[in-house]
């Protein structure tokens, strides 16, 4: 079933094999440097997180007063009792052994000599958000592109997906004016489900389902994907959004989890701790606080050679002894990932370790499992299998760490992201850009190549003010299509008019005015041209900077282009030569 949801909105950087870039010459104002005297700096109080060894007898059994007294013993002896109480900010009991206190750098240095001291770090304030994608993409709520574009106010967005959830706070119409008078859409919910934000929703179903007549159900989103994509494109900012209490913050119309400035990834931590001491990181939205840290029996669901059981398909574990045990299930089969957990639960299992298949590699997912679970990589799952086979009494537990920020593996390319090259047109680099819609890395944790990331992931603010664009018109594609040896009829069906390729100037693929090249070298030099249009303000001079691989000669003419007015065009040529046969990929570097 397909649904069309219509919503009113309220609201390159590149990685390539060879880069031809245009560097804008700018006049820069010298920066001002300010220094602070070391003595003055060290006298300032900062909040430190201090880690210490366990107190004698452990901290769990200590009363709060005794625990605070133990932690205060690490503070400077020169402080009075009242000063120590004021300096101690927090005392920790459950997750770590330690405390937070206001200290100077000298006091921390002196504390390092005390028995039981482990380490101390200045606290960092990290505001939690439901998603870090806006920051990752350079978008901010109160400045920049979002504010400059008035958050897309008045734009109508249509989404073809699995439906939509009316009444969701992302689609509240508080402060949203009525749709324009020209709007002719329909709302196939009841009379109150649509509003000034969600202005239409329809179901498109052509196959008869009852009595030989096509019967359309209301476009309610039973899957969740349509609501996800619709709120991504046009959702409100929703304060206090969370998933089972995790990542509590502000939901914005955006994608999944990344930090732009640090290239960090956020996930909902759930790790498998095996009886041999090995820890394998994974993910899960369900984060129970009372799951025991003690080791429990661990079994592999497919130990008897039954493929259905290995996939933990419904009813497949009814004859297996999994009562009170943690069960290792494989991804795949005719059941959802969450459904596998239900199978384990129904059979008496207490937790699940879900291992990826080889295709998905390291692309794990945080999901609302029905029992304690962790989704681990294929490599981790293979190691866990080997451990199970190596001992007669394998054990494990699942450790839950909540929202973890700081995974420095973004941007990444997930297993199901479309890859190049394009076999229909090898001269056009595909994908054009990377689409950060999941925790995306090459699924085998290998550095992603140009056929995975294209020209990089989009930076909306820079894309809104690029300086230069590789402008192209619809008719420019006709010589390109003719050059691919399409027939007149085939080209005509694409451009929706009569075309005679014999009257067109057919061009090779790499000659299309596209911001990338993809060519195969021969024995002779190859020269291609590009035309750029200046969309900036005022005068500008661009110099070419060429970064080429070893053994490849790249020549750009002219070496400099000058613009004196907006919309002015300039053409340059790129000549490439390589003695031996090689596929060469070029992309215009982000300006």
Tab-separated table of N, CA and C in Angstrom, residues 93-172:
chain	number	residue	atom	x	y	z
A	93	UNK	N	27.518	6.497	42.835
A	93	UNK	CA	27.466	5.200	43.485
A	93	UNK	C	27.322	4.051	42.484
A	94	UNK	N	26.442	4.195	41.488
A	94	UNK	CA	26.032	3.056	40.667
A	94	UNK	C	26.898	2.813	39.438
A	95	UNK	N	27.122	3.840	38.642
A	95	UNK	CA	27.802	3.648	37.360
A	95	UNK	C	29.315	3.700	37.511
A	96	UNK	N	29.807	4.655	38.297
A	96	UNK	CA	31.252	4.794	38.488
A	96	UNK	C	31.536	4.998	39.966
A	97	UNK	N	32.775	4.789	40.331
A	97	UNK	CA	33.249	5.111	41.676
A	97	UNK	C	33.936	6.462	41.599
A	98	UNK	N	33.314	7.469	42.159
A	98	UNK	CA	33.914	8.781	42.084
A	98	UNK	C	32.941	9.879	42.425
A	99	UNK	N	33.352	11.090	42.108
A	99	UNK	CA	32.549	12.248	42.476
A	99	UNK	C	32.860	13.409	41.547
A	100	UNK	N	32.022	14.432	41.617
A	100	UNK	CA	32.259	15.681	40.905
A	100	UNK	C	32.505	16.758	41.947
A	101	UNK	N	33.540	17.564	41.728
A	101	UNK	CA	33.872	18.598	42.708
A	101	UNK	C	34.475	19.804	42.005
A	102	UNK	N	34.346	20.965	42.660
A	102	UNK	CA	34.955	22.191	42.145
A	102	UNK	C	36.383	22.264	42.674
A	103	UNK	N	37.336	22.260	41.740
A	103	UNK	CA	38.744	22.191	42.105
A	103	UNK	C	39.561	23.109	41.215
A	104	UNK	N	40.759	23.450	41.694
A	104	UNK	CA	41.719	24.141	40.846
A	104	UNK	C	42.643	23.104	40.222
A	105	UNK	N	43.382	23.524	39.213
A	105	UNK	CA	44.317	22.608	38.560
A	105	UNK	C	45.390	22.140	39.540
A	106	UNK	N	45.835	23.058	40.463
A	106	UNK	CA	46.853	22.667	41.444
A	106	UNK	C	46.308	21.635	42.420
A	107	UNK	N	45.037	21.804	42.813
A	107	UNK	CA	44.440	20.853	43.749
A	107	UNK	C	44.307	19.469	43.127
A	108	UNK	N	43.981	19.423	41.843
A	108	UNK	CA	43.898	18.134	41.150
A	108	UNK	C	45.277	17.495	41.083
A	109	UNK	N	46.290	18.319	40.828
A	109	UNK	CA	47.661	17.804	40.764
A	109	UNK	C	48.063	17.184	42.099
A	110	UNK	N	47.691	17.856	43.191
A	110	UNK	CA	48.017	17.333	44.520
A	110	UNK	C	47.225	16.069	44.824
A	111	UNK	N	46.004	15.984	44.337
A	111	UNK	CA	45.138	14.834	44.579
A	111	UNK	C	45.694	13.571	43.929
A	112	UNK	N	46.456	13.730	42.840
A	112	UNK	CA	46.985	12.578	42.111
A	112	UNK	C	47.896	11.710	42.974
A	113	UNK	N	48.458	12.282	44.042
A	113	UNK	CA	49.376	11.521	44.900
A	113	UNK	C	48.636	10.722	45.968
A	114	UNK	N	47.338	10.926	46.111
A	114	UNK	CA	46.580	10.244	47.163
A	114	UNK	C	46.262	8.812	46.760
A	115	UNK	N	46.314	7.917	47.734
A	115	UNK	CA	46.002	6.517	47.494
A	115	UNK	C	44.531	6.372	47.099
A	116	UNK	N	44.284	5.634	46.051
A	116	UNK	CA	42.915	5.420	45.591
A	116	UNK	C	42.515	6.314	44.435
A	117	UNK	N	43.325	7.358	44.156
A	117	UNK	CA	43.014	8.248	43.029
A	117	UNK	C	43.267	7.517	41.714
A	118	UNK	N	42.341	7.667	40.755
A	118	UNK	CA	42.492	7.040	39.442
A	118	UNK	C	42.732	8.092	38.371
A	119	UNK	N	41.794	9.022	38.213
A	119	UNK	CA	41.944	10.066	37.200
A	119	UNK	C	40.946	11.176	37.471
A	120	UNK	N	41.161	12.319	36.819
A	120	UNK	CA	40.249	13.457	36.941
A	120	UNK	C	40.171	14.172	35.608
A	121	UNK	N	38.976	14.588	35.245
A	121	UNK	CA	38.763	15.270	33.974
A	121	UNK	C	37.818	16.447	34.184
A	122	UNK	N	38.133	17.555	33.542
A	122	UNK	CA	37.224	18.703	33.600
A	122	UNK	C	35.910	18.315	32.944
A	123	UNK	N	34.794	18.631	33.605
A	123	UNK	CA	33.498	18.248	33.048
A	123	UNK	C	33.223	19.012	31.761
A	124	UNK	N	32.569	18.358	30.828
A	124	UNK	CA	32.140	18.971	29.581
A	124	UNK	C	30.624	18.948	29.534
A	125	UNK	N	30.042	20.089	29.258
A	125	UNK	CA	28.589	20.169	29.163
A	125	UNK	C	28.188	19.743	27.757
A	126	UNK	N	27.502	18.617	27.649
A	126	UNK	CA	27.055	18.091	26.360
A	126	UNK	C	25.537	18.055	26.352
A	127	UNK	N	24.879	19.054	25.752
A	127	UNK	CA	23.413	19.041	25.713
A	127	UNK	C	22.917	17.867	24.887
A	128	UNK	N	22.013	17.076	25.455
A	128	UNK	CA	21.475	15.913	24.762
A	128	UNK	C	20.352	16.325	23.838
A	129	UNK	N	20.344	15.767	22.654
A	129	UNK	CA	19.294	15.988	21.677
A	129	UNK	C	18.796	14.636	21.201
A	130	UNK	N	17.555	14.621	20.741
A	130	UNK	CA	17.055	13.390	20.145
A	130	UNK	C	17.905	13.031	18.939
A	131	UNK	N	18.421	14.021	18.243
A	131	UNK	CA	19.266	13.767	17.088
A	131	UNK	C	20.340	14.830	17.007
A	132	UNK	N	21.526	14.445	16.591
A	132	UNK	CA	22.614	15.391	16.386
A	132	UNK	C	22.771	15.743	14.915
A	133	UNK	N	21.887	15.253	14.069
A	133	UNK	CA	22.031	15.496	12.641
A	133	UNK	C	21.999	16.969	12.274
A	134	UNK	N	21.113	17.812	12.853
A	134	UNK	CA	21.150	19.226	12.468
A	134	UNK	C	22.532	19.830	12.646
A	135	UNK	N	23.173	19.598	13.820
A	135	UNK	CA	24.521	20.121	14.023
A	135	UNK	C	25.503	19.498	13.051
A	136	UNK	N	25.349	18.199	12.805
A	136	UNK	CA	26.237	17.494	11.887
A	136	UNK	C	26.169	18.108	10.493
A	137	UNK	N	24.980	18.562	10.100
A	137	UNK	CA	24.794	19.168	8.785
A	137	UNK	C	24.964	20.681	8.812
A	138	UNK	N	25.384	21.234	9.942
A	138	UNK	CA	25.607	22.669	10.030
A	138	UNK	C	24.341	23.478	10.163
A	139	UNK	N	23.261	22.872	10.680
A	139	UNK	CA	21.987	23.565	10.840
A	139	UNK	C	21.763	23.897	12.309
A	140	UNK	N	21.317	25.131	12.566
A	140	UNK	CA	21.052	25.574	13.926
A	140	UNK	C	19.708	26.283	13.967
A	141	UNK	N	18.999	26.125	15.076
A	141	UNK	CA	17.617	26.585	15.143
A	141	UNK	C	17.498	28.102	15.077
A	142	UNK	N	18.440	28.828	15.663
A	142	UNK	CA	18.270	30.272	15.793
A	142	UNK	C	19.154	31.098	14.871
A	143	UNK	N	19.895	30.462	13.985
A	143	UNK	CA	20.730	31.204	13.051
A	143	UNK	C	21.020	30.350	11.834
A	144	UNK	N	21.579	30.981	10.811
A	144	UNK	CA	21.967	30.240	9.622
A	144	UNK	C	20.821	29.953	8.681
A	145	UNK	N	20.975	28.875	7.916
A	145	UNK	CA	20.073	28.575	6.808
A	145	UNK	C	18.632	28.396	7.246
A	146	UNK	N	18.393	27.661	8.326
A	146	UNK	CA	17.011	27.446	8.760
A	146	UNK	C	16.305	28.779	8.997
A	147	UNK	N	16.967	29.661	9.758
A	147	UNK	CA	16.333	30.941	10.073
A	147	UNK	C	16.239	31.821	8.835
A	148	UNK	N	17.288	31.824	8.006
A	148	UNK	CA	17.283	32.646	6.796
A	148	UNK	C	16.165	32.246	5.841
A	149	UNK	N	15.845	30.962	5.794
A	149	UNK	CA	14.791	30.476	4.900
A	149	UNK	C	13.426	30.463	5.580
A	150	UNK	N	13.356	31.037	6.799
A	150	UNK	CA	12.097	31.082	7.557
A	150	UNK	C	11.545	29.680	7.767
A	151	UNK	N	12.445	28.712	7.898
A	151	UNK	CA	12.086	27.318	8.152
A	151	UNK	C	11.153	26.760	7.079
A	152	UNK	N	11.251	27.294	5.861
A	152	UNK	CA	10.429	26.777	4.770
A	152	UNK	C	8.958	27.097	4.905
A	153	UNK	N	8.637	28.161	5.609
A	153	UNK	CA	7.236	28.513	5.855
A	153	UNK	C	6.456	28.627	4.548
A	154	UNK	N	5.303	27.959	4.496
A	154	UNK	CA	4.417	28.036	3.341
A	154	UNK	C	4.672	26.989	2.283
A	155	UNK	N	5.764	26.234	2.390
A	155	UNK	CA	6.059	25.198	1.403
A	155	UNK	C	5.221	23.956	1.699
A	156	UNK	N	4.612	23.386	0.666
A	156	UNK	CA	3.837	22.157	0.800
A	156	UNK	C	4.709	20.989	0.358
A	157	UNK	N	4.845	19.997	1.217
A	157	UNK	CA	5.695	18.839	0.946
A	157	UNK	C	4.832	17.592	0.856
A	158	UNK	N	4.970	16.845	-0.230
A	158	UNK	CA	4.261	15.582	-0.388
A	158	UNK	C	5.197	14.414	-0.145
A	159	UNK	N	4.766	13.444	0.640
A	159	UNK	CA	5.590	12.284	0.984
A	159	UNK	C	4.850	11.018	0.595
A	160	UNK	N	5.442	10.212	-0.270
A	160	UNK	CA	4.871	8.926	-0.670
A	160	UNK	C	5.527	7.847	0.177
A	161	UNK	N	4.774	7.299	1.144
A	161	UNK	CA	5.390	6.379	2.095
A	161	UNK	C	4.325	5.476	2.707
A	162	UNK	N	4.572	5.001	3.919
A	162	UNK	CA	3.696	4.003	4.548
A	162	UNK	C	2.515	4.605	5.285
A	163	UNK	N	2.309	5.902	5.190
A	163	UNK	CA	1.212	6.549	5.890
A	163	UNK	C	1.736	7.591	6.850
A	164	UNK	N	0.877	8.028	7.759
A	164	UNK	CA	1.266	9.061	8.710
A	164	UNK	C	0.430	8.904	9.968
A	165	UNK	N	0.950	9.402	11.078
A	165	UNK	CA	0.256	9.313	12.360
A	165	UNK	C	-0.334	10.667	12.713
A	166	UNK	N	-1.625	10.885	12.479
A	166	UNK	CA	-2.233	12.168	12.847
A	166	UNK	C	-2.239	12.323	14.360
A	167	UNK	N	-2.127	13.539	14.827
A	167	UNK	CA	-2.074	13.773	16.260
A	167	UNK	C	-0.674	13.717	16.836
A	168	UNK	N	0.300	13.300	16.030
A	168	UNK	CA	1.688	13.287	16.488
A	168	UNK	C	2.138	14.728	16.736
A	169	UNK	N	2.859	14.997	17.839
A	169	UNK	CA	3.267	16.378	18.132
A	169	UNK	C	4.117	17.019	17.049
A	170	UNK	N	4.783	16.219	16.225
A	170	UNK	CA	5.550	16.795	15.120
A	170	UNK	C	4.651	17.496	14.119
A	171	UNK	N	3.354	17.151	14.128
A	171	UNK	CA	2.425	17.713	13.150
A	171	UNK	C	1.374	18.604	13.803
A	172	UNK	N	1.687	19.135	14.983
A	172	UNK	CA	0.790	20.099	15.619
A	172	UNK	C	0.737	21.369	14.776
